[in-house]
């Protein structure tokens, strides 16, 4: 593929309700979209980065900056060799340390353009074995336990097959107990987004009473050893999210006993190709994986559904319907049917932004020509 240019676009999409986690409250999803334009096809990618560096070190303006200064020029050099395809993108960007969400957006856009040009879907290219995927939903921290029970009741009525509660110190054992008492034996898990310390082991062990599917990322991103020690002291399985930044990190975490389940988010790990390698490492170790989410618009959601259709995705993901987050999505909305979402089948992502919606939510746009 030969490139003619790359567009970097910032959008601000209102959320249907504020989403509160231990690292902050979001009311609008500020997201960075990348469109690569080739001679025969164009493709889209979405960066998982948020407004501020609070889930990870990346954030939208940082991602835009590294894209324009470093990543797009490196991609342009690759294009000039006439050798550009999606598998060559990560090696061509490897001299830039980190910035995995920015890299993921660019690689995804190239992969989308590649696949659209060939009429092949993301699902087929990644090795999907399912046409629909079972869906869970992530429930933010609410102002009270009655409010939480109302929100959870609504999602169960929608048909979600698994509930994930965001927790933090002061909002953990009691909300989990209340949800268990009210809704019984539903598939239930919790996510701490690194809000606890090694010394909280005895506190977290209280969660063992509630037969949770997993406890996600209780400790710091870099604290693999702490997670391994915690895993030995809890009966609740430990799942890692923030810590798993690559296939190597996944292999190391598994070898250390730091987790027995892995959350795969393509943005966090540098793209769908590395995400698939993590899937393969985990399958080889009999470690179940599931697909996380970062409040993606329909573009990122489409690609996540393709990934979640791989055979090792043994648990419902945070691959929720469009309406969980957005009254108006950037693409045709993904609608839950019997707790499942359909895996797109069209070329590439199988979806494109609706031009009117895209224009309405765009707050910045930059075209970088590639010669
Ligand atoms: C998680 N997602 O599993 C993340 C956290 C998260 C669905 O719980 C902007 C950028 C907003 C990144 C909100 C879910 C975000 C974000 C939540 C990540 O830990
Ligand atoms: Mg998480």
Short mmCIF file of N, CA and C and ligand atoms in Angstrom, two decimals, residues 19 23 26 29 48 50 55 138 164 166 191 193 216 241 263 265 293-295 318 325, ligand 1:
data_model
loop_
_atom_site.label_atom_id
_atom_site.label_comp_id
_atom_site.label_asym_id
_atom_site.label_seq_id
_atom_site.Cartn_x
_atom_site.Cartn_y
_atom_site.Cartn_z
N UNK A 19 -19.29 8.46 33.97
CA UNK A 19 -18.68 7.16 34.27
C UNK A 19 -17.57 7.40 35.28
N UNK A 23 -10.00 6.42 39.10
CA UNK A 23 -9.08 7.42 38.55
C UNK A 23 -9.77 8.65 38.01
N UNK A 26 -15.68 10.63 33.95
CA UNK A 26 -15.77 11.13 32.58
C UNK A 26 -17.23 11.44 32.26
N UNK A 29 -16.59 11.60 26.15
CA UNK A 29 -15.44 10.81 25.68
C UNK A 29 -14.70 11.63 24.66
N UNK A 48 -7.16 4.47 22.27
CA UNK A 48 -7.88 4.31 23.54
C UNK A 48 -7.60 5.42 24.54
N UNK A 50 -7.40 8.54 26.91
CA UNK A 50 -8.43 9.40 27.48
C UNK A 50 -7.96 10.85 27.55
N UNK A 55 -5.83 6.69 33.49
CA UNK A 55 -5.93 5.22 33.39
C UNK A 55 -4.53 4.67 33.08
N UNK A 138 -19.54 -2.78 32.32
CA UNK A 138 -18.75 -2.21 33.41
C UNK A 138 -19.58 -1.11 34.07
N UNK A 164 -19.68 -6.07 35.87
CA UNK A 164 -18.39 -5.71 36.51
C UNK A 164 -18.58 -4.42 37.29
N UNK A 166 -16.92 -1.34 39.36
CA UNK A 166 -15.70 -0.60 39.66
C UNK A 166 -15.62 -0.46 41.18
N UNK A 191 -13.35 -4.44 39.42
CA UNK A 191 -12.15 -3.83 38.82
C UNK A 191 -11.71 -2.66 39.69
N UNK A 193 -8.69 -0.85 39.12
CA UNK A 193 -7.83 0.12 38.42
C UNK A 193 -6.69 0.63 39.30
N UNK A 216 -9.95 -7.57 39.22
CA UNK A 216 -9.11 -7.00 38.16
C UNK A 216 -8.21 -5.90 38.70
N UNK A 241 -5.04 -6.08 34.00
CA UNK A 241 -5.41 -5.18 32.90
C UNK A 241 -4.21 -4.27 32.64
N UNK A 263 -7.14 -9.56 30.91
CA UNK A 263 -7.97 -8.61 30.16
C UNK A 263 -7.14 -8.11 28.99
N UNK A 265 -6.84 -5.46 26.01
CA UNK A 265 -7.30 -4.22 25.36
C UNK A 265 -6.28 -3.89 24.29
N UNK A 293 -12.49 -2.82 27.54
CA UNK A 293 -13.03 -1.71 26.76
C UNK A 293 -12.53 -0.39 27.32
N UNK A 294 -12.47 0.62 26.46
CA UNK A 294 -12.07 1.96 26.90
C UNK A 294 -13.03 3.00 26.33
N UNK A 295 -14.32 2.70 26.47
CA UNK A 295 -15.35 3.64 26.03
C UNK A 295 -15.17 3.98 24.55
N UNK A 318 -16.01 -6.43 28.17
CA UNK A 318 -16.61 -5.11 28.36
C UNK A 318 -17.02 -4.54 26.99
N UNK A 325 -22.99 3.63 26.33
CA UNK A 325 -22.18 4.84 26.48
C UNK A 325 -22.71 6.05 25.74
C1 LIG B 1 -10.97 -0.77 32.61
N1 LIG B 1 -12.72 0.28 31.15
O1 LIG B 1 -11.30 -1.91 32.41
C2 LIG B 1 -11.44 0.40 31.75
C3 LIG B 1 -11.17 1.66 32.38
C4 LIG B 1 -11.39 2.88 31.58
C5 LIG B 1 -15.02 -0.17 30.61
O2 LIG B 1 -14.18 -0.30 32.76
C6 LIG B 1 -11.11 6.98 28.76
C7 LIG B 1 -9.94 6.27 28.51
C8 LIG B 1 -12.05 6.50 29.59
C9 LIG B 1 -9.71 5.08 29.15
C10 LIG B 1 -12.77 4.76 31.13
C11 LIG B 1 -13.94 -0.07 31.62
C12 LIG B 1 -11.83 5.28 30.24
C13 LIG B 1 -10.65 4.58 30.02
C14 LIG B 1 -12.52 3.57 31.77
C15 LIG B 1 -10.44 3.37 30.70
O3 LIG B 1 -10.16 -0.56 33.49
#
